[in-house]
């Protein structure tokens, strides 16, 4: 018997159809994040191509700066594509975001190095990263909204957790390709030209997903909202401004989570190589293995949130992240044992899972359909740009200044701020805007 779904997100839609929509949306999300993380994964190879220097830390600092600047476009992407998604549909916005990502990846793949075109090389790298930042800013808001809306009521935490499954999956693809290239090519070949393969693969994959996404179903929530009235103030900043408390919640929810995530999921690669002095290929294996297990953990945590609520998982992350970040990073920096380093990275990612597994659904549950994409995307992207995107830059700068351990306390402090928010917020699954209810603004309840 085919299970039929009632409720806003999947009214009259079979469970099989829901799974198909989630899978197609998730594959596109996976490719987007592969393209985004290929930059972080291959930085160690192309850093000196764009920022020639004999000091490895200085070269990493240059690419980290470009990595951080790319985040500045994410709020613009969250606003532009979030507005587009709220006015014209989630599917169209998802097609547009992956098209932009394909363009950014292609530019990185074909840009000559500093030795060939001089200062134009890092400038073109920066432009490509800005395009990718615009894309991924819109991708997050729209995919988080889409996955939450098409999910089965009562299983929204489980289905929406696949956003971070595919986010981690994109990073795994980047690291997996790195392992393959490390096996096939020499260090000299990887540094000279091999790293460009990663961005060429990303370009082809993104173009393929662009075609795939054109056949996705539109979410029932948006279709119903679109049929109820003219565009009006759907997706506008004016409409979003009526939800100041929810905007502040998104910022508070995100601050500690994004700093901790980028610390353990991306910066740890450079940290283990440059501070713990573990060989590069060994570090890649460590990170790949830890992230694979973290990806598997996401839907389990998401399903748990459908049973016990979102807030207990957030509190777990906030408490553990505040107390354990400094000890984990301190030991990680001094270890020379690859197995020990693996368990330390994994411990950090397990803690962060309390945030990553449910952050999409918690944000989506805060806003009504007409501003859900921009509400989820814009304040989130601003917070990620200010704190997540600068995490590696701050870490590298403090290391260069001889105060690397200060960064550990910085991460713990950011998590503590979010813990305060988690301790005072309501349980969003009990008052979700994803379920059918009157708009509280329209009903005069604010």
Short mmCIF file of C-alpha atoms in Angstrom, two decimals:
data_model
loop_
_atom_site.label_atom_id
_atom_site.label_comp_id
_atom_site.label_asym_id
_atom_site.label_seq_id
_atom_site.Cartn_x
_atom_site.Cartn_y
_atom_site.Cartn_z
CA UNK A 1 0.00 0.00 0.00
CA UNK A 2 1.27 3.49 -0.83
CA UNK A 3 1.38 5.84 2.13
CA UNK A 4 -0.32 9.18 1.51
CA UNK A 5 0.83 12.25 3.35
CA UNK A 6 -1.33 14.97 4.86
CA UNK A 7 -0.17 18.36 6.00
CA UNK A 8 1.34 21.43 4.45
CA UNK A 9 4.54 19.97 3.13
CA UNK A 10 3.34 16.79 1.51
CA UNK A 11 -0.41 17.08 1.04
CA UNK A 12 -1.63 14.28 -1.19
CA UNK A 13 1.90 13.16 -2.00
CA UNK A 14 3.10 9.58 -1.56
CA UNK A 15 5.99 8.76 0.74
CA UNK A 16 7.84 7.44 -2.32
CA UNK A 17 7.39 10.79 -4.05
CA UNK A 18 8.67 12.62 -0.97
CA UNK A 19 11.78 10.44 -0.88
CA UNK A 20 12.35 11.09 -4.60
CA UNK A 21 12.13 14.86 -4.13
CA UNK A 22 14.46 14.75 -1.12
CA UNK A 23 16.99 12.66 -3.05
CA UNK A 24 16.96 14.93 -6.11
CA UNK A 25 17.25 18.02 -3.97
CA UNK A 26 20.01 16.44 -1.93
CA UNK A 27 22.10 15.39 -4.95
CA UNK A 28 22.15 18.96 -6.14
CA UNK A 29 23.09 20.13 -2.68
CA UNK A 30 25.91 17.57 -2.60
CA UNK A 31 27.44 18.89 -5.82
CA UNK A 32 27.13 22.50 -4.66
CA UNK A 33 29.01 21.73 -1.46
CA UNK A 34 31.58 19.61 -3.28
CA UNK A 35 32.43 22.66 -5.38
CA UNK A 36 32.55 24.87 -2.28
CA UNK A 37 34.78 22.52 -0.28
CA UNK A 38 37.10 21.59 -3.13
CA UNK A 39 38.69 24.99 -2.48
CA UNK A 40 39.38 24.12 1.17
CA UNK A 41 40.51 20.58 0.40
CA UNK A 42 43.01 21.57 -2.32
CA UNK A 43 44.28 24.80 -0.73
CA UNK A 44 47.49 23.07 0.34
CA UNK A 45 48.29 22.42 -3.34
CA UNK A 46 47.32 25.65 -5.08
CA UNK A 47 48.10 28.21 -2.34
CA UNK A 48 51.57 29.02 -3.68
CA UNK A 49 50.30 29.13 -7.29
CA UNK A 50 48.28 32.24 -6.45
CA UNK A 51 50.24 33.56 -3.47
CA UNK A 52 53.93 32.71 -4.11
CA UNK A 53 55.93 32.76 -0.86
CA UNK A 54 58.46 30.58 0.91
CA UNK A 55 56.37 30.71 4.12
CA UNK A 56 53.66 28.03 4.07
CA UNK A 57 51.61 29.76 6.78
CA UNK A 58 51.70 33.03 4.81
CA UNK A 59 50.45 31.26 1.65
CA UNK A 60 47.69 29.57 3.63
CA UNK A 61 46.81 32.96 5.08
CA UNK A 62 46.33 34.37 1.57
CA UNK A 63 44.01 31.56 0.46
CA UNK A 64 42.20 31.71 3.83
CA UNK A 65 41.56 35.41 3.21
CA UNK A 66 39.99 34.61 -0.17
CA UNK A 67 38.01 31.82 1.52
CA UNK A 68 36.72 34.35 4.05
CA UNK A 69 35.92 37.01 1.43
CA UNK A 70 33.89 34.43 -0.48
CA UNK A 71 31.65 34.22 2.58
CA UNK A 72 30.84 37.92 2.26
CA UNK A 73 28.78 37.10 -0.84
CA UNK A 74 26.72 34.53 1.02
CA UNK A 75 24.39 37.12 2.63
CA UNK A 76 23.85 38.67 -0.81
CA UNK A 77 23.10 35.21 -2.19
CA UNK A 78 20.81 34.47 0.76
CA UNK A 79 18.90 37.69 0.07
CA UNK A 80 18.78 37.55 -3.75
CA UNK A 81 18.05 33.86 -4.21
CA UNK A 82 15.95 33.69 -1.05
CA UNK A 83 13.74 36.47 -2.40
CA UNK A 84 13.70 34.75 -5.79
CA UNK A 85 12.66 31.44 -4.18
CA UNK A 86 9.88 33.07 -2.13
CA UNK A 87 8.49 34.87 -5.17
CA UNK A 88 9.06 32.48 -8.06
CA UNK A 89 9.59 29.06 -6.50
CA UNK A 90 12.14 26.87 -4.76
CA UNK A 91 12.90 24.82 -7.88
CA UNK A 92 13.82 27.80 -10.07
CA UNK A 93 16.08 29.22 -7.38
CA UNK A 94 17.87 25.88 -6.96
CA UNK A 95 18.52 25.69 -10.72
CA UNK A 96 19.93 29.22 -10.69
CA UNK A 97 22.21 28.59 -7.70
CA UNK A 98 23.87 25.52 -9.22
CA UNK A 99 24.39 27.37 -12.52
CA UNK A 100 26.33 30.07 -10.69
CA UNK A 101 28.42 27.42 -8.93
CA UNK A 102 29.35 25.87 -12.27
CA UNK A 103 30.61 29.25 -13.49
CA UNK A 104 32.73 29.84 -10.39
CA UNK A 105 34.32 26.39 -10.52
CA UNK A 106 35.12 26.71 -14.21
CA UNK A 107 36.89 30.03 -13.60
CA UNK A 108 39.11 28.53 -10.88
CA UNK A 109 39.89 25.52 -13.09
CA UNK A 110 41.19 27.62 -16.01
CA UNK A 111 42.82 30.60 -14.25
CA UNK A 112 46.63 30.64 -14.79
CA UNK A 113 48.94 31.00 -11.79
CA UNK A 114 50.76 34.08 -10.47
CA UNK A 115 53.93 33.21 -12.38
CA UNK A 116 51.97 33.47 -15.66
CA UNK A 117 49.62 36.44 -15.26
CA UNK A 118 50.86 38.12 -12.07
CA UNK A 119 48.41 39.91 -9.79
CA UNK A 120 45.53 39.00 -12.10
CA UNK A 121 45.72 35.41 -10.81
CA UNK A 122 44.63 36.08 -7.20
CA UNK A 123 42.12 38.65 -8.47
CA UNK A 124 40.45 36.06 -10.73
CA UNK A 125 40.54 33.55 -7.87
CA UNK A 126 38.76 36.11 -5.70
CA UNK A 127 36.11 36.77 -8.39
CA UNK A 128 35.47 33.05 -8.78
CA UNK A 129 35.13 32.66 -5.04
CA UNK A 130 32.68 35.57 -4.88
CA UNK A 131 30.51 33.87 -7.51
CA UNK A 132 30.63 30.62 -5.53
CA UNK A 133 29.76 32.51 -2.36
CA UNK A 134 26.71 34.02 -4.05
CA UNK A 135 25.67 30.56 -5.20
CA UNK A 136 26.12 28.73 -1.91
CA UNK A 137 24.39 31.53 0.03
CA UNK A 138 21.30 31.01 -2.09
CA UNK A 139 21.69 27.23 -2.10
CA UNK A 140 21.55 26.96 1.68
CA UNK A 141 18.42 29.05 2.11
CA UNK A 142 16.54 27.42 -0.73
CA UNK A 143 17.57 23.80 -0.13
CA UNK A 144 16.90 24.08 3.62
CA UNK A 145 13.45 25.47 2.81
CA UNK A 146 12.73 22.94 0.09
CA UNK A 147 13.77 19.86 2.07
CA UNK A 148 11.80 21.05 5.10
CA UNK A 149 8.67 21.77 3.06
CA UNK A 150 8.58 18.55 1.03
CA UNK A 151 9.28 16.36 4.09
CA UNK A 152 6.60 14.21 5.71
CA UNK A 153 5.06 15.87 8.80
CA UNK A 154 6.48 14.12 11.86
CA UNK A 155 9.64 13.24 9.94
CA UNK A 156 10.85 16.71 9.07
CA UNK A 157 13.90 16.50 11.32
CA UNK A 158 14.94 13.25 9.65
CA UNK A 159 14.46 14.39 6.05
CA UNK A 160 15.86 17.89 6.49
CA UNK A 161 19.01 16.43 8.10
CA UNK A 162 20.01 15.25 4.63
CA UNK A 163 21.08 18.80 3.90
CA UNK A 164 24.11 18.24 6.10
CA UNK A 165 24.47 14.63 4.94
CA UNK A 166 25.01 16.01 1.46
CA UNK A 167 27.03 18.94 2.77
CA UNK A 168 29.41 16.49 4.42
CA UNK A 169 29.06 14.32 1.32
CA UNK A 170 30.34 17.17 -0.83
CA UNK A 171 33.36 17.48 1.41
CA UNK A 172 33.87 13.71 1.27
CA UNK A 173 33.82 13.80 -2.53
CA UNK A 174 36.44 16.55 -2.49
CA UNK A 175 38.63 14.62 -0.04
CA UNK A 176 38.01 11.33 -1.88
CA UNK A 177 39.12 12.85 -5.17
CA UNK A 178 42.14 14.25 -3.36
CA UNK A 179 43.06 10.76 -2.15
CA UNK A 180 42.71 9.38 -5.69
CA UNK A 181 44.86 12.15 -7.16
CA UNK A 182 47.43 11.70 -4.40
CA UNK A 183 47.67 8.03 -5.40
CA UNK A 184 47.91 8.73 -9.14
CA UNK A 185 50.07 11.86 -9.20
CA UNK A 186 53.24 13.03 -7.53
CA UNK A 187 53.30 16.00 -5.13
CA UNK A 188 54.93 18.07 -7.87
CA UNK A 189 52.22 17.19 -10.40
CA UNK A 190 49.42 17.92 -7.93
CA UNK A 191 50.94 21.29 -7.08
CA UNK A 192 51.64 22.18 -10.72
CA UNK A 193 48.32 21.23 -12.34
CA UNK A 194 46.62 18.24 -10.68
CA UNK A 195 44.53 20.37 -8.31
CA UNK A 196 42.71 21.88 -11.31
CA UNK A 197 41.10 18.47 -11.93
CA UNK A 198 38.93 18.94 -8.84
CA UNK A 199 37.37 22.13 -10.18
CA UNK A 200 36.93 20.68 -13.66
CA UNK A 201 35.00 17.75 -12.17
CA UNK A 202 32.93 20.21 -10.14
CA UNK A 203 32.01 22.21 -13.23
CA UNK A 204 30.77 19.14 -15.11
CA UNK A 205 28.83 17.85 -12.08
CA UNK A 206 27.17 21.23 -11.49
CA UNK A 207 26.03 21.47 -15.11
CA UNK A 208 24.58 17.95 -14.85
CA UNK A 209 22.67 18.89 -11.70
CA UNK A 210 21.35 22.02 -13.38
CA UNK A 211 19.60 19.75 -15.88
CA UNK A 212 18.43 17.34 -13.15
CA UNK A 213 16.89 20.07 -11.00
CA UNK A 214 14.70 21.31 -13.83
CA UNK A 215 12.59 18.17 -13.34
CA UNK A 216 12.07 18.56 -9.57
CA UNK A 217 8.58 19.00 -8.10
CA UNK A 218 7.79 22.36 -6.58
CA UNK A 219 7.00 22.21 -2.87
CA UNK A 220 3.31 22.04 -1.95
CA UNK A 221 3.76 24.84 0.60
CA UNK A 222 4.97 27.28 -2.05
CA UNK A 223 2.36 26.16 -4.56
CA UNK A 224 -0.41 26.80 -2.03
CA UNK A 225 1.04 30.18 -1.02
CA UNK A 226 1.40 31.19 -4.67
CA UNK A 227 -2.21 30.23 -5.36
CA UNK A 228 -3.58 32.18 -2.41
CA UNK A 229 -2.53 35.66 -3.52
CA UNK A 230 -0.37 37.82 -5.79
CA UNK A 231 3.36 38.09 -5.00
CA UNK A 232 2.81 41.22 -2.89
CA UNK A 233 5.50 41.36 -0.22
CA UNK A 234 6.53 37.71 -0.53
CA UNK A 235 10.28 37.43 -0.04
CA UNK A 236 10.76 41.12 0.77
CA UNK A 237 12.87 42.65 3.52
CA UNK A 238 9.80 44.62 4.58
CA UNK A 239 7.91 41.40 5.31
CA UNK A 240 10.94 39.83 6.98
CA UNK A 241 11.32 42.87 9.26
CA UNK A 242 8.04 41.88 10.96
CA UNK A 243 9.91 38.93 12.53
CA UNK A 244 12.76 40.53 14.53
CA UNK A 245 12.70 37.89 17.27
CA UNK A 246 13.01 35.07 14.75
CA UNK A 247 15.85 36.87 12.95
CA UNK A 248 17.71 37.26 16.23
CA UNK A 249 17.12 33.57 16.99
CA UNK A 250 18.65 32.52 13.67
CA UNK A 251 21.75 34.61 14.41
CA UNK A 252 22.08 33.19 17.92
CA UNK A 253 21.42 29.63 16.76
CA UNK A 254 24.05 29.88 14.05
CA UNK A 255 26.94 31.76 15.68
CA UNK A 256 28.51 28.98 17.73
CA UNK A 257 27.50 26.23 15.33
CA UNK A 258 29.13 27.74 12.27
CA UNK A 259 32.41 28.55 14.06
CA UNK A 260 32.62 25.04 15.54
CA UNK A 261 31.67 23.41 12.25
CA UNK A 262 34.34 25.17 10.19
CA UNK A 263 36.89 24.58 12.91
CA UNK A 264 36.49 20.80 12.97
CA UNK A 265 35.29 20.12 9.41
CA UNK A 266 37.72 22.30 7.41
CA UNK A 267 40.38 24.06 9.50
CA UNK A 268 41.39 20.81 11.22
CA UNK A 269 42.97 19.71 7.92
CA UNK A 270 45.47 22.59 7.99
CA UNK A 271 45.77 22.40 11.77
CA UNK A 272 46.86 18.75 11.76
CA UNK A 273 49.29 19.35 8.92
CA UNK A 274 50.76 22.68 10.00
CA UNK A 275 50.66 22.36 13.83
CA UNK A 276 50.59 18.63 14.61
CA UNK A 277 52.90 17.98 11.62
CA UNK A 278 51.07 14.86 10.51
CA UNK A 279 51.79 13.97 6.83
CA UNK A 280 49.40 15.50 4.30
CA UNK A 281 48.00 12.24 2.88
CA UNK A 282 47.48 10.85 6.39
CA UNK A 283 45.57 14.00 7.34
CA UNK A 284 43.33 13.56 4.29
CA UNK A 285 42.52 9.99 5.36
CA UNK A 286 41.82 11.13 8.94
CA UNK A 287 39.44 13.87 7.84
CA UNK A 288 37.73 11.67 5.24
CA UNK A 289 37.05 8.91 7.79
CA UNK A 290 35.80 11.28 10.49
CA UNK A 291 33.49 13.18 8.13
CA UNK A 292 32.09 9.93 6.71
CA UNK A 293 30.99 8.87 10.21
CA UNK A 294 29.67 12.37 10.92
CA UNK A 295 27.55 12.22 7.75
CA UNK A 296 26.04 8.90 8.85
CA UNK A 297 25.23 10.44 12.23
CA UNK A 298 23.15 13.32 10.79
CA UNK A 299 19.89 11.47 9.94
CA UNK A 300 20.09 9.52 13.21
CA UNK A 301 20.25 12.78 15.14
CA UNK A 302 17.56 14.30 12.92
CA UNK A 303 15.26 11.34 13.60
CA UNK A 304 15.96 11.67 17.32
CA UNK A 305 14.85 15.31 17.16
CA UNK A 306 11.49 14.20 15.73
CA UNK A 307 11.02 12.15 18.91
CA UNK A 308 12.42 14.34 21.69
CA UNK A 309 12.43 17.79 20.09
CA UNK A 310 15.07 20.06 18.56
CA UNK A 311 16.09 21.90 21.73
CA UNK A 312 17.70 18.96 23.60
CA UNK A 313 20.11 18.38 20.70
CA UNK A 314 21.02 22.06 20.56
CA UNK A 315 21.64 22.06 24.32
CA UNK A 316 23.90 19.01 23.93
CA UNK A 317 25.97 20.84 21.33
CA UNK A 318 26.09 24.05 23.38
CA UNK A 319 27.19 22.40 26.63
CA UNK A 320 29.66 19.94 25.09
CA UNK A 321 31.06 22.50 22.69
CA UNK A 322 31.68 25.02 25.44
CA UNK A 323 33.39 22.53 27.74
CA UNK A 324 35.28 20.29 25.29
CA UNK A 325 36.53 22.50 22.46
CA UNK A 326 39.67 23.76 24.22
CA UNK A 327 40.75 20.31 25.49
CA UNK A 328 40.12 18.67 22.09
CA UNK A 329 42.04 21.32 20.12
CA UNK A 330 44.90 21.44 22.66
CA UNK A 331 45.49 17.68 22.52
CA UNK A 332 44.99 17.62 18.75
CA UNK A 333 47.74 20.18 18.26
CA UNK A 334 50.27 18.15 20.23
CA UNK A 335 49.43 14.63 19.03
CA UNK A 336 51.59 12.80 16.52
CA UNK A 337 49.40 9.69 16.55
CA UNK A 338 47.09 9.50 13.47
CA UNK A 339 44.58 7.25 15.27
CA UNK A 340 44.39 9.65 18.19
CA UNK A 341 44.00 12.59 15.80
CA UNK A 342 41.13 10.78 14.04
CA UNK A 343 39.21 10.26 17.29
CA UNK A 344 39.76 13.88 18.31
CA UNK A 345 38.38 15.21 15.01
CA UNK A 346 35.49 12.75 15.23
CA UNK A 347 34.72 13.85 18.79
CA UNK A 348 34.49 17.44 17.61
CA UNK A 349 32.17 16.49 14.75
CA UNK A 350 29.95 14.39 17.04
CA UNK A 351 29.51 17.42 19.29
CA UNK A 352 28.77 19.65 16.29
CA UNK A 353 26.13 17.13 15.09
CA UNK A 354 23.81 18.48 17.77
CA UNK A 355 23.70 21.64 15.66
CA UNK A 356 24.28 20.50 12.07
CA UNK A 357 21.66 17.74 12.01
CA UNK A 358 18.74 20.04 12.81
CA UNK A 359 19.81 23.61 12.09
CA UNK A 360 17.91 23.68 8.77
CA UNK A 361 14.61 22.47 10.20
CA UNK A 362 14.80 24.71 13.29
CA UNK A 363 15.21 27.80 11.12
CA UNK A 364 12.50 26.73 8.67
CA UNK A 365 10.06 26.19 11.54
CA UNK A 366 10.44 29.83 12.58
CA UNK A 367 9.08 31.52 9.42
CA UNK A 368 5.85 31.37 7.35
CA UNK A 369 5.99 30.21 3.73
CA UNK A 370 5.97 33.66 2.14
CA UNK A 371 9.33 34.64 3.67
CA UNK A 372 10.74 31.23 4.64
CA UNK A 373 13.62 31.11 2.15
CA UNK A 374 14.82 34.66 2.80
CA UNK A 375 14.15 34.29 6.54
CA UNK A 376 16.22 31.11 6.73
CA UNK A 377 18.93 32.34 4.37
CA UNK A 378 19.72 36.00 5.02
CA UNK A 379 20.36 36.14 8.81
CA UNK A 380 22.06 32.73 8.61
CA UNK A 381 24.35 33.82 5.78
CA UNK A 382 25.25 37.08 7.54
CA UNK A 383 26.23 35.15 10.67
CA UNK A 384 28.21 32.57 8.71
CA UNK A 385 30.00 35.31 6.75
CA UNK A 386 31.04 37.18 9.90
CA UNK A 387 31.92 34.21 12.09
CA UNK A 388 32.14 30.96 10.09
CA UNK A 389 33.96 32.41 7.11
CA UNK A 390 36.55 34.14 9.27
CA UNK A 391 37.24 31.18 11.59
CA UNK A 392 40.17 29.84 9.57
CA UNK A 393 41.51 33.33 8.90
CA UNK A 394 41.50 34.13 12.64
CA UNK A 395 43.13 30.79 13.41
CA UNK A 396 45.92 31.31 10.85
CA UNK A 397 46.49 34.92 11.98
CA UNK A 398 46.75 33.91 15.65
CA UNK A 399 49.14 31.09 14.75
CA UNK A 400 51.27 33.50 12.73
CA UNK A 401 51.33 35.85 15.75
CA UNK A 402 52.35 33.03 18.10
CA UNK A 403 49.04 32.84 19.99
CA UNK A 404 47.37 29.83 18.38
CA UNK A 405 45.72 28.60 21.58
CA UNK A 406 43.67 31.80 21.83
CA UNK A 407 41.66 30.52 18.88
CA UNK A 408 40.50 27.50 20.89
CA UNK A 409 39.01 29.80 23.52
CA UNK A 410 37.45 31.95 20.81
CA UNK A 411 35.57 28.92 19.42
CA UNK A 412 34.40 27.87 22.90
CA UNK A 413 33.23 31.42 23.61
CA UNK A 414 31.16 31.55 20.41
CA UNK A 415 29.50 28.24 21.34
CA UNK A 416 28.75 29.61 24.81
CA UNK A 417 26.86 32.55 23.28
CA UNK A 418 24.71 30.12 21.30
CA UNK A 419 24.18 27.97 24.40
CA UNK A 420 22.56 30.94 26.09
CA UNK A 421 20.16 31.22 23.14
CA UNK A 422 19.38 27.49 23.21
CA UNK A 423 18.61 27.71 26.92
CA UNK A 424 16.02 30.47 26.44
CA UNK A 425 14.37 29.61 23.10
CA UNK A 426 11.10 27.73 22.62
CA UNK A 427 10.82 24.21 21.23
CA UNK A 428 10.22 24.97 17.52
CA UNK A 429 8.80 21.54 16.64
CA UNK A 430 5.83 22.25 18.94
CA UNK A 431 4.92 25.54 17.24
CA UNK A 432 6.20 24.99 13.71
CA UNK A 433 5.29 27.44 10.96
CA UNK A 434 5.66 24.50 8.54
CA UNK A 435 2.33 23.12 9.72
CA UNK A 436 -0.89 24.79 8.70
CA UNK A 437 -1.78 27.60 11.06
CA UNK A 438 -2.81 31.26 10.73
CA UNK A 439 -0.03 33.74 10.03
CA UNK A 440 0.56 35.34 13.47
CA UNK A 441 1.43 38.71 11.94
CA UNK A 442 -1.70 38.75 9.83
CA UNK A 443 -3.75 37.60 12.82
CA UNK A 444 -2.46 40.43 15.00
CA UNK A 445 -0.75 38.13 17.50
CA UNK A 446 2.53 40.08 17.57
#
